[in-house]
């Protein structure tokens, strides 16, 4: 039984009210998990802060150790908020793509947005632009890659649209990956190349509140339409012909999901660098917990993805004196987790 038939049988429009209520109860539990993980993350780091000191400062604004306020507000809070935003956005983007293409192997960078953003950032570093220039070029290069994939898919109108879009994304991703390699080849090996390499690995070490404020409107602009369109993704799971018969404008839905999911990914990658696996494995975990109903799946993916990236960032800044890039950790964790998911999926309907 595949995930579409599982939706039809247990988690779709025929789902009982009791089961649906249990699903929203699961979201409440995941919200509590995220809150607990966020509070725990304030205490983690090379400079240890006890839970008592943290709670005392949060509720009273006073602390005996003068370093605690600086660490909590100026150092750790931007990282925690950044991890919540990045993990949640990438997970929702992945879940939306998987629902649109009805393919559990789809990830947020399917249309080349991550490769495009990586090339934009690498080019900005090569041109010695500041952090703002790097973020702006990464953002627009990521969107350019997506629009190029859409344009290529439009040229092949005689074939299956969804298949052509996937193939166009592969072409675009390969093209921009080659451009990244070319940029690294041209970069100065003493200064520019290390900066490009480190940025491509993904990190929250340098993120600031001003960067989060700049990217938040774009994230909300993309996130809200996806959440509002979640029920249409449910209908689309029965097939395009059935969806059109039920009144869903599939072409408009496809454009909305692709544009919003790509905007989410480009916005996050522009400030964090490339962080892989989150948008691929987290929707699977959420699907096992709350089912394939996208009305529950998308918010559950956001909550689980935020908690996951928070824990990964905690590991990054506590394993050693030198922070390990997030992209490395998510790959080390994501590969075995995805293998476990594949093993479970052979024994259980999903």
Tab-separated table of C-alpha atoms in Angstrom, residues 23-293:
chain	number	residue	atom	x	y	z
A	23	UNK	CA	-3.924	14.580	15.129
A	24	UNK	CA	-4.343	18.118	16.443
A	25	UNK	CA	-3.420	16.803	19.896
A	26	UNK	CA	-0.222	15.525	18.332
A	27	UNK	CA	0.503	19.008	16.995
A	28	UNK	CA	0.067	20.385	20.503
A	29	UNK	CA	2.536	17.803	21.813
A	30	UNK	CA	5.013	18.723	19.063
A	31	UNK	CA	4.617	22.407	19.997
A	32	UNK	CA	5.518	21.576	23.600
A	33	UNK	CA	8.492	19.561	22.330
A	34	UNK	CA	9.706	22.542	20.307
A	35	UNK	CA	9.314	24.884	23.291
A	36	UNK	CA	11.248	22.504	25.534
A	37	UNK	CA	13.978	22.043	22.935
A	38	UNK	CA	14.277	25.798	22.511
A	39	UNK	CA	14.658	26.381	26.251
A	40	UNK	CA	17.188	23.564	26.484
A	41	UNK	CA	19.190	25.097	23.626
A	42	UNK	CA	19.712	28.275	25.649
A	43	UNK	CA	21.767	26.268	28.164
A	44	UNK	CA	23.930	24.411	25.619
A	45	UNK	CA	27.315	25.659	24.484
A	46	UNK	CA	30.963	25.975	25.409
A	47	UNK	CA	29.971	28.517	28.075
A	48	UNK	CA	27.628	26.523	30.289
A	49	UNK	CA	24.492	28.228	31.615
A	50	UNK	CA	22.333	26.419	34.137
A	51	UNK	CA	18.597	26.134	33.677
A	52	UNK	CA	18.114	28.121	36.908
A	53	UNK	CA	20.203	31.054	35.640
A	54	UNK	CA	18.384	31.045	32.330
A	55	UNK	CA	14.907	30.962	33.887
A	56	UNK	CA	15.859	33.593	36.450
A	57	UNK	CA	16.976	35.971	33.709
A	58	UNK	CA	13.976	35.234	31.480
A	59	UNK	CA	11.443	35.919	34.241
A	60	UNK	CA	13.211	38.627	36.257
A	61	UNK	CA	15.660	40.176	33.800
A	62	UNK	CA	18.416	39.885	36.401
A	63	UNK	CA	21.346	37.514	36.764
A	64	UNK	CA	24.405	37.363	39.015
A	65	UNK	CA	26.677	36.450	36.093
A	66	UNK	CA	27.005	39.475	33.816
A	67	UNK	CA	27.909	37.282	30.822
A	68	UNK	CA	24.596	35.450	30.854
A	69	UNK	CA	22.433	38.259	29.380
A	70	UNK	CA	24.896	38.829	26.540
A	71	UNK	CA	25.089	35.118	25.738
A	72	UNK	CA	21.355	34.557	25.890
A	73	UNK	CA	20.174	37.612	23.976
A	74	UNK	CA	22.982	38.462	21.548
A	75	UNK	CA	24.569	35.069	20.845
A	76	UNK	CA	22.183	32.199	21.435
A	77	UNK	CA	18.780	33.744	20.752
A	78	UNK	CA	19.528	34.554	17.065
A	79	UNK	CA	20.842	31.020	16.550
A	80	UNK	CA	17.826	29.431	18.206
A	81	UNK	CA	15.340	31.542	16.261
A	82	UNK	CA	17.327	30.925	13.082
A	83	UNK	CA	17.280	27.155	13.644
A	84	UNK	CA	13.518	27.229	14.268
A	85	UNK	CA	12.895	29.262	11.131
A	86	UNK	CA	15.304	27.313	8.912
A	87	UNK	CA	14.331	23.833	10.075
A	88	UNK	CA	10.618	24.580	9.868
A	89	UNK	CA	10.756	26.302	6.479
A	90	UNK	CA	12.875	23.599	4.809
A	91	UNK	CA	10.633	20.858	6.207
A	92	UNK	CA	7.418	22.523	5.034
A	93	UNK	CA	8.967	23.095	1.627
A	94	UNK	CA	9.891	19.430	1.358
A	95	UNK	CA	6.469	18.249	2.530
A	96	UNK	CA	4.720	20.542	0.029
A	97	UNK	CA	6.880	19.293	-2.860
A	98	UNK	CA	6.272	15.663	-1.883
A	99	UNK	CA	2.534	16.289	-1.777
A	100	UNK	CA	2.530	18.106	-5.105
A	101	UNK	CA	4.578	15.510	-6.981
A	102	UNK	CA	3.118	12.590	-5.023
A	103	UNK	CA	6.685	11.347	-4.654
A	104	UNK	CA	8.288	10.696	-1.239
A	105	UNK	CA	11.795	11.083	-2.699
A	106	UNK	CA	11.358	14.768	-3.538
A	107	UNK	CA	13.319	17.384	-1.548
A	108	UNK	CA	13.254	21.234	-1.475
A	109	UNK	CA	16.214	21.563	-3.842
A	110	UNK	CA	14.557	19.454	-6.541
A	111	UNK	CA	14.288	22.423	-8.942
A	112	UNK	CA	17.850	23.568	-8.351
A	113	UNK	CA	17.102	26.355	-5.871
A	114	UNK	CA	19.877	25.317	-3.467
A	115	UNK	CA	22.457	24.987	-6.243
A	116	UNK	CA	21.399	28.355	-7.623
A	117	UNK	CA	21.660	30.019	-4.224
A	118	UNK	CA	25.035	28.389	-3.674
A	119	UNK	CA	26.313	29.780	-6.964
A	120	UNK	CA	25.000	33.254	-6.131
A	121	UNK	CA	26.754	33.225	-2.764
A	122	UNK	CA	29.986	31.833	-4.236
A	123	UNK	CA	29.981	34.511	-6.927
A	124	UNK	CA	29.358	37.232	-4.347
A	125	UNK	CA	32.265	35.973	-2.218
A	126	UNK	CA	34.470	35.875	-5.311
A	127	UNK	CA	33.517	39.513	-6.001
A	128	UNK	CA	34.364	40.458	-2.376
A	129	UNK	CA	30.842	41.619	-1.581
A	130	UNK	CA	29.729	41.990	2.026
A	131	UNK	CA	27.377	39.702	3.902
A	132	UNK	CA	24.356	41.603	2.587
A	133	UNK	CA	25.541	41.229	-0.985
A	134	UNK	CA	26.100	37.499	-0.454
A	135	UNK	CA	22.586	37.019	0.898
A	136	UNK	CA	20.932	39.085	-1.837
A	137	UNK	CA	22.781	37.303	-4.645
A	138	UNK	CA	22.111	33.888	-3.097
A	139	UNK	CA	18.412	34.677	-2.796
A	140	UNK	CA	17.921	35.906	-6.357
A	141	UNK	CA	20.188	33.258	-7.897
A	142	UNK	CA	18.139	30.568	-6.164
A	143	UNK	CA	14.893	31.951	-7.568
A	144	UNK	CA	16.533	32.342	-10.984
A	145	UNK	CA	17.354	28.636	-10.979
A	146	UNK	CA	13.722	27.766	-10.256
A	147	UNK	CA	12.367	30.046	-12.980
A	148	UNK	CA	14.894	28.565	-15.405
A	149	UNK	CA	13.631	25.072	-14.537
A	150	UNK	CA	10.040	26.226	-15.096
A	151	UNK	CA	10.997	27.753	-18.442
A	152	UNK	CA	12.737	24.565	-19.594
A	153	UNK	CA	9.749	22.453	-18.585
A	154	UNK	CA	7.439	24.766	-20.561
A	155	UNK	CA	9.437	24.051	-23.725
A	156	UNK	CA	8.517	20.354	-23.480
A	157	UNK	CA	4.740	20.713	-23.545
A	158	UNK	CA	4.046	17.449	-25.342
A	159	UNK	CA	5.248	15.337	-22.428
A	160	UNK	CA	4.014	14.801	-18.874
A	161	UNK	CA	4.251	18.174	-17.137
A	162	UNK	CA	5.301	16.923	-13.716
A	163	UNK	CA	7.945	14.598	-15.135
A	164	UNK	CA	9.330	17.353	-17.329
A	165	UNK	CA	9.477	19.687	-14.327
A	166	UNK	CA	11.516	17.126	-12.385
A	167	UNK	CA	13.876	16.612	-15.337
A	168	UNK	CA	14.193	20.383	-15.816
A	169	UNK	CA	15.117	20.683	-12.149
A	170	UNK	CA	17.840	18.080	-12.620
A	171	UNK	CA	19.209	20.025	-15.582
A	172	UNK	CA	19.162	23.308	-13.693
A	173	UNK	CA	20.696	21.825	-10.552
A	174	UNK	CA	23.503	20.223	-12.556
A	175	UNK	CA	24.168	23.485	-14.405
A	176	UNK	CA	24.465	25.581	-11.260
A	177	UNK	CA	26.518	22.900	-9.496
A	178	UNK	CA	28.987	23.143	-12.367
A	179	UNK	CA	29.011	26.931	-12.024
A	180	UNK	CA	29.775	26.550	-8.305
A	181	UNK	CA	32.716	24.303	-9.169
A	182	UNK	CA	33.918	26.830	-11.738
A	183	UNK	CA	33.703	29.625	-9.156
A	184	UNK	CA	35.696	27.570	-6.645
A	185	UNK	CA	38.284	26.840	-9.338
A	186	UNK	CA	38.722	30.559	-10.058
A	187	UNK	CA	38.771	31.597	-6.390
A	188	UNK	CA	41.970	32.431	-4.535
A	189	UNK	CA	42.944	29.301	-2.594
A	190	UNK	CA	44.234	31.337	0.364
A	191	UNK	CA	41.220	33.533	1.068
A	192	UNK	CA	38.174	33.173	-1.192
A	193	UNK	CA	38.081	29.389	-1.562
A	194	UNK	CA	37.882	28.631	2.188
A	195	UNK	CA	35.070	31.183	2.567
A	196	UNK	CA	33.092	29.667	-0.301
A	197	UNK	CA	33.616	26.130	0.977
A	198	UNK	CA	32.562	26.990	4.516
A	199	UNK	CA	29.453	28.872	3.369
A	200	UNK	CA	28.353	25.929	1.227
A	201	UNK	CA	28.512	23.665	4.292
A	202	UNK	CA	25.785	25.634	6.088
A	203	UNK	CA	26.004	27.278	9.488
A	204	UNK	CA	24.121	29.442	11.971
A	205	UNK	CA	27.275	30.730	13.659
A	206	UNK	CA	27.145	34.207	12.119
A	207	UNK	CA	23.395	34.732	11.938
A	208	UNK	CA	22.017	37.937	13.469
A	209	UNK	CA	18.619	39.274	14.452
A	210	UNK	CA	18.747	41.821	11.633
A	211	UNK	CA	19.175	39.006	9.091
A	212	UNK	CA	16.243	37.128	10.606
A	213	UNK	CA	14.065	40.240	10.434
A	214	UNK	CA	15.025	40.704	6.785
A	215	UNK	CA	14.162	37.127	5.789
A	216	UNK	CA	11.047	36.700	7.960
A	217	UNK	CA	8.623	38.544	5.601
A	218	UNK	CA	9.626	36.328	2.669
A	219	UNK	CA	9.204	33.198	4.794
A	220	UNK	CA	5.741	34.247	5.969
A	221	UNK	CA	4.761	35.297	2.447
A	222	UNK	CA	5.534	31.765	1.245
A	223	UNK	CA	4.462	29.791	4.317
A	224	UNK	CA	0.922	31.135	4.685
A	225	UNK	CA	-0.283	30.239	1.142
A	226	UNK	CA	1.148	26.727	1.535
A	227	UNK	CA	-0.749	26.179	4.785
A	228	UNK	CA	-3.940	27.568	3.253
A	229	UNK	CA	-3.557	25.284	0.223
A	230	UNK	CA	-2.934	22.133	2.276
A	231	UNK	CA	-6.454	20.781	1.723
A	232	UNK	CA	-6.000	21.131	-2.038
A	233	UNK	CA	-2.878	18.980	-1.814
A	234	UNK	CA	-5.069	16.366	-0.127
A	235	UNK	CA	-7.450	16.410	-3.078
A	236	UNK	CA	-4.541	16.328	-5.528
A	237	UNK	CA	-3.342	13.063	-3.975
A	238	UNK	CA	-6.235	11.304	-5.752
A	239	UNK	CA	-4.879	12.395	-9.138
A	240	UNK	CA	-5.153	15.479	-11.324
A	241	UNK	CA	-8.327	14.401	-13.108
A	242	UNK	CA	-10.142	13.735	-9.831
A	243	UNK	CA	-8.847	17.013	-8.393
A	244	UNK	CA	-10.112	18.992	-11.376
A	245	UNK	CA	-13.464	17.220	-11.139
A	246	UNK	CA	-13.692	18.346	-7.509
A	247	UNK	CA	-13.041	21.972	-8.457
A	248	UNK	CA	-9.310	22.322	-7.796
A	249	UNK	CA	-7.416	24.403	-10.334
A	250	UNK	CA	-4.399	22.100	-10.590
A	251	UNK	CA	-2.262	24.388	-12.753
A	252	UNK	CA	-2.713	27.294	-10.335
A	253	UNK	CA	-2.033	25.006	-7.375
A	254	UNK	CA	1.140	23.698	-8.994
A	255	UNK	CA	2.452	27.216	-9.615
A	256	UNK	CA	1.556	28.319	-6.086
A	257	UNK	CA	3.302	25.382	-4.420
A	258	UNK	CA	6.414	25.576	-6.599
A	259	UNK	CA	6.800	29.346	-6.148
A	260	UNK	CA	6.105	29.354	-2.399
A	261	UNK	CA	8.265	26.301	-1.623
A	262	UNK	CA	11.110	27.716	-3.727
A	263	UNK	CA	10.794	31.101	-2.015
A	264	UNK	CA	10.993	29.375	1.378
A	265	UNK	CA	14.123	27.468	0.429
A	266	UNK	CA	15.852	30.421	-1.253
A	267	UNK	CA	15.132	32.677	1.729
A	268	UNK	CA	16.621	30.223	4.215
A	269	UNK	CA	19.611	29.185	2.124
A	270	UNK	CA	20.528	32.841	1.575
A	271	UNK	CA	21.228	33.314	5.305
A	272	UNK	CA	22.262	29.822	6.469
A	273	UNK	CA	24.041	28.269	3.519
A	274	UNK	CA	23.247	24.782	2.241
A	275	UNK	CA	21.645	22.491	4.839
A	276	UNK	CA	20.690	19.181	3.301
A	277	UNK	CA	18.434	16.271	4.277
A	278	UNK	CA	16.093	18.299	6.507
A	279	UNK	CA	13.469	18.830	3.820
A	280	UNK	CA	13.677	15.178	2.765
A	281	UNK	CA	13.557	13.172	5.998
A	282	UNK	CA	11.456	15.376	8.290
A	283	UNK	CA	8.245	15.121	6.185
A	284	UNK	CA	8.612	11.336	6.386
A	285	UNK	CA	8.906	11.457	10.180
A	286	UNK	CA	5.899	13.773	10.357
A	287	UNK	CA	3.928	11.491	8.039
A	288	UNK	CA	4.533	8.541	10.346
A	289	UNK	CA	3.365	10.574	13.354
A	290	UNK	CA	0.285	12.419	12.046
A	291	UNK	CA	-0.507	10.680	8.769
A	292	UNK	CA	-0.506	11.996	5.180
A	293	UNK	CA	-3.278	14.563	5.715
